[in-house]
Amino acid sequence: MTAELWDVSRLRFEETAPPALTGDLRTAMDQRWAAAVRANPTLFDGPVAALAGFQRDDTDGLLVSWTRLTYRYRALRGLPDAPAVAALFVAVLQPSDDGRLLVGRMSPTTSAPGRWQPPGGTLEPPRDGAALDLGLLRAHAARELAEETGSDTPADALVAGPVVLGARGSLGFLFTAPPRPARELRERHAELARTETASGVAPEFDRVELIGSPAELRALPGPSASYLELAAGRFFGA
């Protein structure tokens, strides 16, 4: 499955019940999760808003069905008869004032060590009674941008962009931030990394780069998020 970008004019969300698991699947999931935590003790079984399904229409509308799960459900991937549940995520394209695009490399303590991607992350569910909507997506994207790069860009400054269908069936929501001076982007990340390291916390990005084309992305050492080259191509007008 290859990644895709969709231009969406109407976005709607509906919450559904979590998938039912057989006893065998739950046992297998718990065992796999325990093994993953032993390999990476920083993994946290926190709440996530997971993709349960989606439906597109002929007028660029998208209906997203989602459910409340925790990270351990990722351990179901690849198991026979496991429910088809994928990730929902947000990502931010952060330009520099000279037209380049910031990308970060995930640190060894993350779930995807060594992978290049824009600032962003898995979507957290809204509190009970709150709606999952574009406003919540934008707020979550701004928070991820701040936590990974040290940016202070407010949520209402982020511009909604295309929806991403990832290579593993995940669904993402792209935003574009206002341009920042290239030096500022590097210095803010460096200061964030120093502060987190001094407090005993590993930064999510162990390195950031500014790329000027999809070719420069391909030249970076290591893998990149399945949708990143498409998003970079759209950004640079390729």
mmCIF file of N, CA, C and O in Angstrom, residues 77-150:
data_model
loop_
_atom_site.group_PDB
_atom_site.id
_atom_site.type_symbol
_atom_site.label_atom_id
_atom_site.label_comp_id
_atom_site.label_asym_id
_atom_site.label_seq_id
_atom_site.Cartn_x
_atom_site.Cartn_y
_atom_site.Cartn_z
ATOM 1 N N ARG A 77 -0.919 -5.659 15.524
ATOM 2 C CA ARG A 77 -0.566 -5.631 14.102
ATOM 3 C C ARG A 77 0.075 -6.937 13.671
ATOM 4 O O ARG A 77 0.999 -7.436 14.311
ATOM 5 N N GLY A 78 -0.433 -7.488 12.590
ATOM 6 C CA GLY A 78 0.128 -8.708 12.046
ATOM 7 C C GLY A 78 -0.462 -9.981 12.605
ATOM 8 O O GLY A 78 -0.179 -11.072 12.095
ATOM 9 N N LEU A 79 -1.293 -9.879 13.643
ATOM 10 C CA LEU A 79 -1.909 -11.085 14.203
ATOM 11 C C LEU A 79 -3.128 -11.489 13.376
ATOM 12 O O LEU A 79 -3.945 -10.639 13.011
ATOM 13 N N PRO A 80 -3.280 -12.779 13.073
ATOM 14 C CA PRO A 80 -4.456 -13.223 12.325
ATOM 15 C C PRO A 80 -5.733 -12.894 13.088
ATOM 16 O O PRO A 80 -5.795 -12.992 14.318
ATOM 17 N N ASP A 81 -6.764 -12.465 12.346
ATOM 18 C CA ASP A 81 -8.091 -12.169 12.901
ATOM 19 C C ASP A 81 -8.111 -10.967 13.830
ATOM 20 O O ASP A 81 -9.106 -10.735 14.529
ATOM 21 N N ALA A 82 -7.029 -10.184 13.881
ATOM 22 C CA ALA A 82 -7.040 -8.972 14.707
ATOM 23 C C ALA A 82 -7.920 -7.915 14.041
ATOM 24 O O ALA A 82 -8.012 -7.847 12.812
ATOM 25 N N PRO A 83 -8.596 -7.073 14.822
ATOM 26 C CA PRO A 83 -9.453 -6.036 14.233
ATOM 27 C C PRO A 83 -8.629 -5.029 13.450
ATOM 28 O O PRO A 83 -7.465 -4.747 13.780
ATOM 29 N N ALA A 84 -9.232 -4.485 12.414
ATOM 30 C CA ALA A 84 -8.545 -3.518 11.556
ATOM 31 C C ALA A 84 -8.643 -2.132 12.186
ATOM 32 O O ALA A 84 -9.578 -1.383 11.939
ATOM 33 N N VAL A 85 -7.681 -1.820 13.023
ATOM 34 C CA VAL A 85 -7.619 -0.512 13.680
ATOM 35 C C VAL A 85 -6.257 0.101 13.377
ATOM 36 O O VAL A 85 -5.226 -0.544 13.559
ATOM 37 N N ALA A 86 -6.262 1.337 12.894
ATOM 38 C CA ALA A 86 -5.014 2.003 12.522
ATOM 39 C C ALA A 86 -4.898 3.322 13.278
ATOM 40 O O ALA A 86 -5.795 3.731 14.010
ATOM 41 N N ALA A 87 -3.777 3.992 13.073
ATOM 42 C CA ALA A 87 -3.486 5.214 13.815
ATOM 43 C C ALA A 87 -4.124 6.441 13.160
ATOM 44 O O ALA A 87 -4.287 6.513 11.939
ATOM 45 N N LEU A 88 -4.481 7.408 13.996
ATOM 46 C CA LEU A 88 -4.817 8.758 13.575
ATOM 47 C C LEU A 88 -3.690 9.667 14.062
ATOM 48 O O LEU A 88 -3.232 9.527 15.203
ATOM 49 N N PHE A 89 -3.242 10.593 13.223
ATOM 50 C CA PHE A 89 -2.145 11.444 13.643
ATOM 51 C C PHE A 89 -2.266 12.839 13.036
ATOM 52 O O PHE A 89 -3.043 13.062 12.101
ATOM 53 N N VAL A 90 -1.521 13.760 13.608
ATOM 54 C CA VAL A 90 -1.388 15.105 13.049
ATOM 55 C C VAL A 90 0.080 15.333 12.725
ATOM 56 O O VAL A 90 0.966 14.721 13.323
ATOM 57 N N ALA A 91 0.355 16.196 11.768
ATOM 58 C CA ALA A 91 1.721 16.548 11.401
ATOM 59 C C ALA A 91 1.742 17.990 10.925
ATOM 60 O O ALA A 91 0.757 18.484 10.362
ATOM 61 N N VAL A 92 2.866 18.657 11.171
ATOM 62 C CA VAL A 92 2.994 20.079 10.834
ATOM 63 C C VAL A 92 4.166 20.280 9.885
ATOM 64 O O VAL A 92 5.297 19.879 10.179
ATOM 65 N N LEU A 93 3.903 20.915 8.754
ATOM 66 C CA LEU A 93 4.956 21.337 7.845
ATOM 67 C C LEU A 93 5.436 22.703 8.314
ATOM 68 O O LEU A 93 4.675 23.678 8.301
ATOM 69 N N GLN A 94 6.676 22.754 8.782
ATOM 70 C CA GLN A 94 7.249 24.001 9.309
ATOM 71 C C GLN A 94 8.273 24.547 8.327
ATOM 72 O O GLN A 94 9.383 24.054 8.219
ATOM 73 N N PRO A 95 7.918 25.608 7.576
ATOM 74 C CA PRO A 95 8.880 26.189 6.636
ATOM 75 C C PRO A 95 9.845 27.127 7.350
ATOM 76 O O PRO A 95 9.539 27.703 8.406
ATOM 77 N N SER A 96 11.007 27.291 6.756
ATOM 78 C CA SER A 96 11.929 28.353 7.164
ATOM 79 C C SER A 96 11.699 29.548 6.248
ATOM 80 O O SER A 96 11.055 29.435 5.203
ATOM 81 N N ASP A 97 12.260 30.690 6.636
ATOM 82 C CA ASP A 97 12.022 31.894 5.834
ATOM 83 C C ASP A 97 12.757 31.878 4.501
ATOM 84 O O ASP A 97 12.512 32.735 3.648
ATOM 85 N N ASP A 98 13.650 30.903 4.295
ATOM 86 C CA ASP A 98 14.325 30.795 3.002
ATOM 87 C C ASP A 98 13.707 29.702 2.126
ATOM 88 O O ASP A 98 14.292 29.296 1.124
ATOM 89 N N GLY A 99 12.510 29.216 2.506
ATOM 90 C CA GLY A 99 11.766 28.292 1.658
ATOM 91 C C GLY A 99 12.038 26.831 1.889
ATOM 92 O O GLY A 99 11.494 25.979 1.173
ATOM 93 N N ARG A 100 12.864 26.500 2.893
ATOM 94 C CA ARG A 100 13.117 25.099 3.186
ATOM 95 C C ARG A 100 12.096 24.560 4.181
ATOM 96 O O ARG A 100 11.251 25.300 4.694
ATOM 97 N N LEU A 101 12.160 23.263 4.436
ATOM 98 C CA LEU A 101 11.173 22.593 5.269
ATOM 99 C C LEU A 101 11.888 21.832 6.376
ATOM 100 O O LEU A 101 12.858 21.098 6.121
ATOM 101 N N LEU A 102 11.417 21.984 7.613
ATOM 102 C CA LEU A 102 12.039 21.312 8.748
ATOM 103 C C LEU A 102 11.554 19.869 8.861
ATOM 104 O O LEU A 102 10.349 19.611 8.803
ATOM 105 N N VAL A 103 12.492 18.951 9.029
ATOM 106 C CA VAL A 103 12.176 17.556 9.327
ATOM 107 C C VAL A 103 13.036 17.126 10.508
ATOM 108 O O VAL A 103 14.134 17.655 10.722
ATOM 109 N N GLY A 104 12.529 16.193 11.304
ATOM 110 C CA GLY A 104 13.259 15.730 12.469
ATOM 111 C C GLY A 104 13.462 14.224 12.428
ATOM 112 O O GLY A 104 12.657 13.486 11.829
ATOM 113 N N ARG A 105 14.542 13.773 13.059
ATOM 114 C CA ARG A 105 14.820 12.340 13.156
ATOM 115 C C ARG A 105 14.409 11.851 14.541
ATOM 116 O O ARG A 105 14.840 12.390 15.558
ATOM 117 N N MET A 106 13.572 10.820 14.573
ATOM 118 C CA MET A 106 13.068 10.290 15.832
ATOM 119 C C MET A 106 14.212 9.670 16.631
ATOM 120 O O MET A 106 15.057 8.950 16.091
ATOM 121 N N SER A 107 14.235 9.953 17.936
ATOM 122 C CA SER A 107 15.321 9.489 18.792
ATOM 123 C C SER A 107 15.177 7.998 19.102
ATOM 124 O O SER A 107 14.111 7.399 18.882
ATOM 125 N N PRO A 108 16.226 7.374 19.623
ATOM 126 C CA PRO A 108 16.197 5.927 19.899
ATOM 127 C C PRO A 108 15.132 5.504 20.913
ATOM 128 O O PRO A 108 14.760 4.329 20.940
ATOM 129 N N THR A 109 14.645 6.415 21.742
ATOM 130 C CA THR A 109 13.660 6.044 22.756
ATOM 131 C C THR A 109 12.229 6.105 22.258
ATOM 132 O O THR A 109 11.304 5.767 22.989
ATOM 133 N N THR A 110 12.012 6.522 21.019
ATOM 134 C CA THR A 110 10.656 6.636 20.478
ATOM 135 C C THR A 110 10.222 5.321 19.839
ATOM 136 O O THR A 110 11.001 4.366 19.747
ATOM 137 N N SER A 111 8.983 5.291 19.375
ATOM 138 C CA SER A 111 8.456 4.073 18.757
ATOM 139 C C SER A 111 8.970 3.860 17.334
ATOM 140 O O SER A 111 8.777 2.789 16.764
ATOM 141 N N ALA A 112 9.621 4.883 16.747
ATOM 142 C CA ALA A 112 10.149 4.761 15.376
ATOM 143 C C ALA A 112 11.550 5.350 15.315
ATOM 144 O O ALA A 112 11.786 6.348 14.625
ATOM 145 N N PRO A 113 12.515 4.772 16.026
ATOM 146 C CA PRO A 113 13.860 5.354 16.079
ATOM 147 C C PRO A 113 14.497 5.481 14.700
ATOM 148 O O PRO A 113 14.411 4.569 13.880
ATOM 149 N N GLY A 114 15.107 6.641 14.461
ATOM 150 C CA GLY A 114 15.826 6.865 13.215
ATOM 151 C C GLY A 114 14.970 7.324 12.051
ATOM 152 O O GLY A 114 15.504 7.617 10.983
ATOM 153 N N ARG A 115 13.655 7.418 12.235
ATOM 154 C CA ARG A 115 12.774 7.806 11.118
ATOM 155 C C ARG A 115 12.665 9.321 11.027
ATOM 156 O O ARG A 115 12.445 9.998 12.015
ATOM 157 N N TRP A 116 12.781 9.837 9.813
ATOM 158 C CA TRP A 116 12.601 11.266 9.557
ATOM 159 C C TRP A 116 11.124 11.566 9.338
ATOM 160 O O TRP A 116 10.441 10.842 8.612
ATOM 161 N N GLN A 117 10.648 12.636 9.941
ATOM 162 C CA GLN A 117 9.245 12.998 9.786
ATOM 163 C C GLN A 117 9.054 14.463 10.183
ATOM 164 O O GLN A 117 9.925 15.061 10.813
ATOM 165 N N PRO A 118 7.909 15.050 9.816
ATOM 166 C CA PRO A 118 7.615 16.396 10.303
ATOM 167 C C PRO A 118 7.246 16.331 11.782
ATOM 168 O O PRO A 118 6.937 15.249 12.310
ATOM 169 N N PRO A 119 7.269 17.450 12.476
ATOM 170 C CA PRO A 119 6.738 17.457 13.842
ATOM 171 C C PRO A 119 5.281 16.980 13.841
ATOM 172 O O PRO A 119 4.508 17.306 12.947
ATOM 173 N N GLY A 120 4.918 16.194 14.832
ATOM 174 C CA GLY A 120 3.546 15.675 14.904
ATOM 175 C C GLY A 120 3.495 14.459 15.793
ATOM 176 O O GLY A 120 4.480 14.105 16.452
ATOM 177 N N GLY A 121 2.351 13.798 15.793
ATOM 178 C CA GLY A 121 2.231 12.617 16.623
ATOM 179 C C GLY A 121 0.836 12.028 16.598
ATOM 180 O O GLY A 121 -0.089 12.572 15.984
ATOM 181 N N THR A 122 0.708 10.900 17.266
ATOM 182 C CA THR A 122 -0.562 10.192 17.350
ATOM 183 C C THR A 122 -1.598 11.050 18.070
ATOM 184 O O THR A 122 -1.298 11.724 19.052
ATOM 185 N N LEU A 123 -2.812 10.991 17.584
ATOM 186 C CA LEU A 123 -3.886 11.822 18.123
ATOM 187 C C LEU A 123 -4.391 11.271 19.452
ATOM 188 O O LEU A 123 -4.620 10.065 19.586
ATOM 189 N N GLU A 124 -4.561 12.146 20.426
ATOM 190 C CA GLU A 124 -5.151 11.759 21.701
ATOM 191 C C GLU A 124 -6.651 12.018 21.656
ATOM 192 O O GLU A 124 -7.097 12.969 21.017
ATOM 193 N N PRO A 125 -7.443 11.191 22.331
ATOM 194 C CA PRO A 125 -8.896 11.387 22.285
ATOM 195 C C PRO A 125 -9.301 12.611 23.087
ATOM 196 O O PRO A 125 -8.630 12.994 24.050
ATOM 197 N N PRO A 126 -10.404 13.259 22.698
ATOM 198 C CA PRO A 126 -10.897 14.382 23.503
ATOM 199 C C PRO A 126 -11.437 13.884 24.831
ATOM 200 O O PRO A 126 -11.745 12.700 24.988
ATOM 201 N N ARG A 127 -11.526 14.774 25.779
ATOM 202 C CA ARG A 127 -12.125 14.408 27.051
ATOM 203 C C ARG A 127 -13.592 14.055 26.852
ATOM 204 O O ARG A 127 -14.234 14.502 25.894
ATOM 205 N N ASP A 128 -14.123 13.242 27.758
ATOM 206 C CA ASP A 128 -15.514 12.812 27.639
ATOM 207 C C ASP A 128 -16.422 14.028 27.475
ATOM 208 O O ASP A 128 -16.346 14.998 28.232
ATOM 209 N N GLY A 129 -17.270 13.953 26.461
ATOM 210 C CA GLY A 129 -18.202 15.034 26.205
ATOM 211 C C GLY A 129 -17.716 16.035 25.179
ATOM 212 O O GLY A 129 -18.519 16.774 24.611
ATOM 213 N N ALA A 130 -16.403 16.082 24.926
ATOM 214 C CA ALA A 130 -15.871 17.007 23.923
ATOM 215 C C ALA A 130 -15.894 16.351 22.550
ATOM 216 O O ALA A 130 -15.882 15.132 22.419
ATOM 217 N N ALA A 131 -15.941 17.188 21.528
ATOM 218 C CA ALA A 131 -16.014 16.687 20.157
ATOM 219 C C ALA A 131 -14.624 16.595 19.549
ATOM 220 O O ALA A 131 -13.748 17.410 19.828
ATOM 221 N N LEU A 132 -14.441 15.568 18.737
ATOM 222 C CA LEU A 132 -13.238 15.481 17.915
ATOM 223 C C LEU A 132 -13.535 16.235 16.627
ATOM 224 O O LEU A 132 -14.405 15.848 15.849
ATOM 225 N N ASP A 133 -12.832 17.333 16.418
ATOM 226 C CA ASP A 133 -13.098 18.178 15.252
ATOM 227 C C ASP A 133 -11.802 18.851 14.813
ATOM 228 O O ASP A 133 -10.724 18.591 15.366
ATOM 229 N N LEU A 134 -11.928 19.726 13.816
ATOM 230 C CA LEU A 134 -10.741 20.372 13.264
ATOM 231 C C LEU A 134 -10.045 21.237 14.305
ATOM 232 O O LEU A 134 -8.818 21.330 14.327
ATOM 233 N N GLY A 135 -10.796 21.869 15.183
ATOM 234 C CA GLY A 135 -10.194 22.689 16.223
ATOM 235 C C GLY A 135 -9.319 21.872 17.152
ATOM 236 O O GLY A 135 -8.225 22.299 17.526
ATOM 237 N N LEU A 136 -9.786 20.683 17.539
ATOM 238 C CA LEU A 136 -8.987 19.822 18.402
ATOM 239 C C LEU A 136 -7.743 19.331 17.661
ATOM 240 O O LEU A 136 -6.653 19.277 18.241
ATOM 241 N N LEU A 137 -7.882 18.997 16.383
ATOM 242 C CA LEU A 137 -6.722 18.578 15.593
ATOM 243 C C LEU A 137 -5.683 19.690 15.541
ATOM 244 O O LEU A 137 -4.481 19.448 15.712
ATOM 245 N N ARG A 138 -6.140 20.915 15.302
ATOM 246 C CA ARG A 138 -5.210 22.045 15.203
ATOM 247 C C ARG A 138 -4.499 22.281 16.531
ATOM 248 O O ARG A 138 -3.283 22.529 16.565
ATOM 249 N N ALA A 139 -5.223 22.200 17.648
ATOM 250 C CA ALA A 139 -4.617 22.396 18.965
ATOM 251 C C ALA A 139 -3.586 21.312 19.257
ATOM 252 O O ALA A 139 -2.502 21.584 19.799
ATOM 253 N N HIS A 140 -3.913 20.075 18.887
ATOM 254 C CA HIS A 140 -2.978 18.973 19.127
ATOM 255 C C HIS A 140 -1.723 19.138 18.258
ATOM 256 O O HIS A 140 -0.602 18.886 18.720
ATOM 257 N N ALA A 141 -1.905 19.598 17.026
ATOM 258 C CA ALA A 141 -0.761 19.808 16.136
ATOM 259 C C ALA A 141 0.166 20.890 16.689
ATOM 260 O O ALA A 141 1.393 20.751 16.663
ATOM 261 N N ALA A 142 -0.405 21.975 17.218
ATOM 262 C CA ALA A 142 0.415 23.039 17.793
ATOM 263 C C ALA A 142 1.185 22.539 19.006
ATOM 264 O O ALA A 142 2.346 22.910 19.216
ATOM 265 N N ARG A 143 0.543 21.694 19.808
ATOM 266 C CA ARG A 143 1.218 21.149 20.994
ATOM 267 C C ARG A 143 2.375 20.237 20.591
ATOM 268 O O ARG A 143 3.465 20.302 21.171
ATOM 269 N N GLU A 144 2.170 19.394 19.581
ATOM 270 C CA GLU A 144 3.240 18.524 19.108
ATOM 271 C C GLU A 144 4.400 19.350 18.544
ATOM 272 O O GLU A 144 5.576 19.028 18.769
ATOM 273 N N LEU A 145 4.077 20.408 17.813
ATOM 274 C CA LEU A 145 5.116 21.266 17.244
ATOM 275 C C LEU A 145 5.963 21.874 18.356
ATOM 276 O O LEU A 145 7.199 21.903 18.269
ATOM 277 N N ALA A 146 5.316 22.322 19.427
ATOM 278 C CA ALA A 146 6.045 22.913 20.549
ATOM 279 C C ALA A 146 6.889 21.873 21.276
ATOM 280 O O ALA A 146 8.052 22.119 21.617
ATOM 281 N N GLU A 147 6.318 20.691 21.506
ATOM 282 C CA GLU A 147 7.021 19.660 22.277
ATOM 283 C C GLU A 147 8.219 19.087 21.537
ATOM 284 O O GLU A 147 9.161 18.616 22.170
ATOM 285 N N GLU A 148 8.206 19.134 20.208
ATOM 286 C CA GLU A 148 9.286 18.516 19.437
ATOM 287 C C GLU A 148 10.301 19.508 18.896
ATOM 288 O O GLU A 148 11.433 19.115 18.585
ATOM 289 N N THR A 149 9.904 20.785 18.765
ATOM 290 C CA THR A 149 10.821 21.761 18.166
ATOM 291 C C THR A 149 11.059 22.980 19.040
ATOM 292 O O THR A 149 11.954 23.776 18.737
ATOM 293 N N GLY A 150 10.259 23.174 20.097
ATOM 294 C CA GLY A 150 10.381 24.376 20.912
ATOM 295 C C GLY A 150 9.646 25.566 20.345
ATOM 296 O O GLY A 150 9.770 26.684 20.850
#
